[in-house]
Amino acid sequence: MCVGSSRERLTLDNMPSFNEVISFAEKIGDACGRKIVNDSEISRVVLLE
């Protein structure tokens, strides 16, 4: 999410989509033996464990 003064110069178009975040997190998880245990689509975040 855009926070602080970045909200004045960035839009949602500057952020990856939730599907892109999930895909990236899955790749990271596969590389280090972790799995997705939680996520928040509205915040576009993923928790790996």
mmCIF file of N, CA, C and O in Angstrom:
data_model
loop_
_atom_site.group_PDB
_atom_site.id
_atom_site.type_symbol
_atom_site.label_atom_id
_atom_site.label_comp_id
_atom_site.label_asym_id
_atom_site.label_seq_id
_atom_site.Cartn_x
_atom_site.Cartn_y
_atom_site.Cartn_z
ATOM 1 N N MET A 1 0.842 -1.181 0.000
ATOM 2 C CA MET A 1 0.000 0.000 0.000
ATOM 3 C C MET A 1 0.882 1.237 0.000
ATOM 4 O O MET A 1 1.950 1.248 0.582
ATOM 5 N N CYS A 2 0.398 2.264 -0.618
ATOM 6 C CA CYS A 2 1.097 3.541 -0.599
ATOM 7 C C CYS A 2 0.837 4.210 0.749
ATOM 8 O O CYS A 2 -0.307 4.322 1.172
ATOM 9 N N VAL A 3 1.898 4.617 1.407
ATOM 10 C CA VAL A 3 1.774 5.268 2.706
ATOM 11 C C VAL A 3 2.580 6.557 2.719
ATOM 12 O O VAL A 3 3.454 6.764 1.889
ATOM 13 N N GLY A 4 2.270 7.401 3.692
ATOM 14 C CA GLY A 4 3.012 8.650 3.838
ATOM 15 C C GLY A 4 2.921 9.521 2.605
ATOM 16 O O GLY A 4 1.904 9.560 1.918
ATOM 17 N N SER A 5 4.019 10.210 2.317
ATOM 18 C CA SER A 5 4.017 11.161 1.192
ATOM 19 C C SER A 5 3.949 10.461 -0.161
ATOM 20 O O SER A 5 3.649 11.116 -1.171
ATOM 21 N N SER A 6 4.192 9.147 -0.204
ATOM 22 C CA SER A 6 4.084 8.444 -1.491
ATOM 23 C C SER A 6 2.651 8.482 -2.018
ATOM 24 O O SER A 6 2.433 8.361 -3.219
ATOM 25 N N ARG A 7 1.672 8.658 -1.119
ATOM 26 C CA ARG A 7 0.268 8.730 -1.565
ATOM 27 C C ARG A 7 0.021 9.944 -2.443
ATOM 28 O O ARG A 7 -0.934 9.978 -3.218
ATOM 29 N N GLU A 8 0.886 10.953 -2.344
ATOM 30 C CA GLU A 8 0.729 12.162 -3.157
ATOM 31 C C GLU A 8 1.246 11.971 -4.577
ATOM 32 O O GLU A 8 0.906 12.752 -5.459
ATOM 33 N N ARG A 9 2.076 10.951 -4.804
ATOM 34 C CA ARG A 9 2.667 10.793 -6.130
ATOM 35 C C ARG A 9 2.425 9.437 -6.778
ATOM 36 O O ARG A 9 2.699 9.251 -7.952
ATOM 37 N N LEU A 10 1.888 8.469 -6.020
ATOM 38 C CA LEU A 10 1.652 7.137 -6.566
ATOM 39 C C LEU A 10 0.169 6.803 -6.544
ATOM 40 O O LEU A 10 -0.575 7.307 -5.713
ATOM 41 N N THR A 11 -0.243 5.931 -7.463
ATOM 42 C CA THR A 11 -1.625 5.466 -7.517
ATOM 43 C C THR A 11 -1.635 3.944 -7.393
ATOM 44 O O THR A 11 -0.582 3.304 -7.365
ATOM 45 N N LEU A 12 -2.815 3.351 -7.343
ATOM 46 C CA LEU A 12 -2.915 1.893 -7.284
ATOM 47 C C LEU A 12 -2.294 1.235 -8.510
ATOM 48 O O LEU A 12 -1.865 0.088 -8.451
ATOM 49 N N ASP A 13 -2.219 1.964 -9.612
ATOM 50 C CA ASP A 13 -1.597 1.426 -10.820
ATOM 51 C C ASP A 13 -0.100 1.193 -10.643
ATOM 52 O O ASP A 13 0.508 0.448 -11.408
ATOM 53 N N ASN A 14 0.516 1.836 -9.646
ATOM 54 C CA ASN A 14 1.930 1.646 -9.370
ATOM 55 C C ASN A 14 2.208 0.407 -8.523
ATOM 56 O O ASN A 14 3.358 0.050 -8.310
ATOM 57 N N MET A 15 1.154 -0.231 -8.034
ATOM 58 C CA MET A 15 1.298 -1.407 -7.186
ATOM 59 C C MET A 15 1.020 -2.671 -7.981
ATOM 60 O O MET A 15 0.223 -2.653 -8.919
ATOM 61 N N PRO A 16 1.659 -3.784 -7.593
ATOM 62 C CA PRO A 16 1.308 -5.049 -8.247
ATOM 63 C C PRO A 16 -0.107 -5.457 -7.871
ATOM 64 O O PRO A 16 -0.594 -5.094 -6.796
ATOM 65 N N SER A 17 -0.749 -6.206 -8.730
ATOM 66 C CA SER A 17 -2.088 -6.710 -8.424
ATOM 67 C C SER A 17 -1.976 -7.769 -7.329
ATOM 68 O O SER A 17 -0.892 -8.308 -7.061
ATOM 69 N N PHE A 18 -3.095 -8.103 -6.710
ATOM 70 C CA PHE A 18 -3.084 -9.130 -5.680
ATOM 71 C C PHE A 18 -2.635 -10.468 -6.254
ATOM 72 O O PHE A 18 -1.872 -11.207 -5.620
ATOM 73 N N ASN A 19 -3.066 -10.778 -7.467
ATOM 74 C CA ASN A 19 -2.645 -12.028 -8.113
ATOM 75 C C ASN A 19 -1.142 -12.058 -8.342
ATOM 76 O O ASN A 19 -0.500 -13.104 -8.201
ATOM 77 N N GLU A 20 -0.558 -10.914 -8.690
ATOM 78 C CA GLU A 20 0.898 -10.846 -8.859
ATOM 79 C C GLU A 20 1.608 -11.040 -7.520
ATOM 80 O O GLU A 20 2.659 -11.694 -7.457
ATOM 81 N N VAL A 21 1.053 -10.493 -6.447
ATOM 82 C CA VAL A 21 1.631 -10.658 -5.113
ATOM 83 C C VAL A 21 1.587 -12.130 -4.705
ATOM 84 O O VAL A 21 2.576 -12.686 -4.210
ATOM 85 N N ILE A 22 0.439 -12.777 -4.920
ATOM 86 C CA ILE A 22 0.296 -14.198 -4.597
ATOM 87 C C ILE A 22 1.310 -15.027 -5.395
ATOM 88 O O ILE A 22 2.000 -15.893 -4.836
ATOM 89 N N SER A 23 1.421 -14.779 -6.677
ATOM 90 C CA SER A 23 2.341 -15.524 -7.534
ATOM 91 C C SER A 23 3.785 -15.351 -7.066
ATOM 92 O O SER A 23 4.546 -16.325 -6.972
ATOM 93 N N PHE A 24 4.167 -14.132 -6.753
ATOM 94 C CA PHE A 24 5.521 -13.855 -6.275
ATOM 95 C C PHE A 24 5.770 -14.546 -4.938
ATOM 96 O O PHE A 24 6.822 -15.166 -4.732
ATOM 97 N N ALA A 25 4.794 -14.483 -4.031
ATOM 98 C CA ALA A 25 4.928 -15.129 -2.722
ATOM 99 C C ALA A 25 5.066 -16.646 -2.873
ATOM 100 O O ALA A 25 5.843 -17.276 -2.144
ATOM 101 N N GLU A 26 4.332 -17.231 -3.791
ATOM 102 C CA GLU A 26 4.438 -18.678 -4.024
ATOM 103 C C GLU A 26 5.835 -19.041 -4.505
ATOM 104 O O GLU A 26 6.409 -20.053 -4.079
ATOM 105 N N LYS A 27 6.412 -18.226 -5.381
ATOM 106 C CA LYS A 27 7.773 -18.478 -5.869
ATOM 107 C C LYS A 27 8.781 -18.373 -4.732
ATOM 108 O O LYS A 27 9.701 -19.198 -4.624
ATOM 109 N N ILE A 28 8.628 -17.362 -3.891
ATOM 110 C CA ILE A 28 9.522 -17.222 -2.740
ATOM 111 C C ILE A 28 9.355 -18.419 -1.807
ATOM 112 O O ILE A 28 10.339 -19.002 -1.343
ATOM 113 N N GLY A 29 8.111 -18.784 -1.536
ATOM 114 C CA GLY A 29 7.840 -19.920 -0.668
ATOM 115 C C GLY A 29 8.446 -21.205 -1.192
ATOM 116 O O GLY A 29 9.045 -21.977 -0.424
ATOM 117 N N ASP A 30 8.312 -21.441 -2.474
ATOM 118 C CA ASP A 30 8.891 -22.645 -3.077
ATOM 119 C C ASP A 30 10.414 -22.647 -2.944
ATOM 120 O O ASP A 30 11.025 -23.686 -2.716
ATOM 121 N N ALA A 31 11.026 -21.479 -3.081
ATOM 122 C CA ALA A 31 12.487 -21.382 -3.026
ATOM 123 C C ALA A 31 13.043 -21.579 -1.617
ATOM 124 O O ALA A 31 14.185 -22.005 -1.460
ATOM 125 N N CYS A 32 12.243 -21.281 -0.592
ATOM 126 C CA CYS A 32 12.776 -21.363 0.775
ATOM 127 C C CYS A 32 11.972 -22.291 1.683
ATOM 128 O O CYS A 32 12.129 -22.255 2.907
ATOM 129 N N GLY A 33 11.114 -23.105 1.092
ATOM 130 C CA GLY A 33 10.389 -24.100 1.876
ATOM 131 C C GLY A 33 9.306 -23.539 2.769
ATOM 132 O O GLY A 33 9.010 -24.102 3.823
ATOM 133 N N ARG A 34 8.702 -22.457 2.357
ATOM 134 C CA ARG A 34 7.620 -21.835 3.127
ATOM 135 C C ARG A 34 6.312 -21.968 2.367
ATOM 136 O O ARG A 34 6.281 -22.251 1.184
ATOM 137 N N LYS A 35 5.206 -21.723 3.080
ATOM 138 C CA LYS A 35 3.897 -21.765 2.425
ATOM 139 C C LYS A 35 3.087 -20.549 2.851
ATOM 140 O O LYS A 35 3.324 -19.959 3.910
ATOM 141 N N ILE A 36 2.127 -20.182 2.037
ATOM 142 C CA ILE A 36 1.238 -19.074 2.351
ATOM 143 C C ILE A 36 0.269 -19.526 3.436
ATOM 144 O O ILE A 36 -0.394 -20.548 3.287
ATOM 145 N N VAL A 37 0.219 -18.775 4.525
ATOM 146 C CA VAL A 37 -0.688 -19.131 5.617
ATOM 147 C C VAL A 37 -1.798 -18.104 5.806
ATOM 148 O O VAL A 37 -2.800 -18.387 6.468
ATOM 149 N N ASN A 38 -1.624 -16.922 5.232
ATOM 150 C CA ASN A 38 -2.658 -15.892 5.351
ATOM 151 C C ASN A 38 -2.420 -14.839 4.283
ATOM 152 O O ASN A 38 -1.310 -14.711 3.765
ATOM 153 N N ASP A 39 -3.464 -14.101 3.953
ATOM 154 C CA ASP A 39 -3.324 -13.009 2.998
ATOM 155 C C ASP A 39 -4.445 -12.001 3.206
ATOM 156 O O ASP A 39 -5.412 -12.278 3.908
ATOM 157 N N SER A 40 -4.256 -10.832 2.621
ATOM 158 C CA SER A 40 -5.276 -9.788 2.653
ATOM 159 C C SER A 40 -5.324 -9.142 1.278
ATOM 160 O O SER A 40 -4.391 -8.428 0.895
ATOM 161 N N GLU A 41 -6.388 -9.435 0.551
ATOM 162 C CA GLU A 41 -6.495 -8.906 -0.805
ATOM 163 C C GLU A 41 -6.573 -7.386 -0.807
ATOM 164 O O GLU A 41 -5.943 -6.732 -1.643
ATOM 165 N N ILE A 42 -7.312 -6.802 0.119
ATOM 166 C CA ILE A 42 -7.472 -5.344 0.139
ATOM 167 C C ILE A 42 -6.139 -4.634 0.393
ATOM 168 O O ILE A 42 -5.876 -3.567 -0.143
ATOM 169 N N SER A 43 -5.264 -5.279 1.182
ATOM 170 C CA SER A 43 -3.958 -4.695 1.482
ATOM 171 C C SER A 43 -2.870 -5.193 0.538
ATOM 172 O O SER A 43 -1.752 -4.687 0.563
ATOM 173 N N ARG A 44 -3.200 -6.230 -0.215
ATOM 174 C CA ARG A 44 -2.242 -6.832 -1.154
ATOM 175 C C ARG A 44 -0.992 -7.319 -0.421
ATOM 176 O O ARG A 44 0.138 -7.045 -0.825
ATOM 177 N N VAL A 45 -1.212 -8.055 0.663
ATOM 178 C CA VAL A 45 -0.107 -8.642 1.422
ATOM 179 C C VAL A 45 -0.332 -10.136 1.590
ATOM 180 O O VAL A 45 -1.472 -10.607 1.562
ATOM 181 N N VAL A 46 0.779 -10.850 1.774
ATOM 182 C CA VAL A 46 0.751 -12.298 1.946
ATOM 183 C C VAL A 46 1.702 -12.636 3.091
ATOM 184 O O VAL A 46 2.780 -12.078 3.197
ATOM 185 N N LEU A 47 1.285 -13.575 3.948
ATOM 186 C CA LEU A 47 2.121 -14.045 5.046
ATOM 187 C C LEU A 47 2.599 -15.448 4.720
ATOM 188 O O LEU A 47 1.799 -16.341 4.453
ATOM 189 N N LEU A 48 3.910 -15.628 4.763
ATOM 190 C CA LEU A 48 4.517 -16.947 4.559
ATOM 191 C C LEU A 48 4.956 -17.494 5.907
ATOM 192 O O LEU A 48 5.416 -16.755 6.761
ATOM 193 N N GLU A 49 4.843 -18.819 6.056
ATOM 194 C CA GLU A 49 5.285 -19.465 7.283
ATOM 195 C C GLU A 49 6.129 -20.666 6.930
ATOM 196 O O GLU A 49 5.869 -21.388 6.020
#
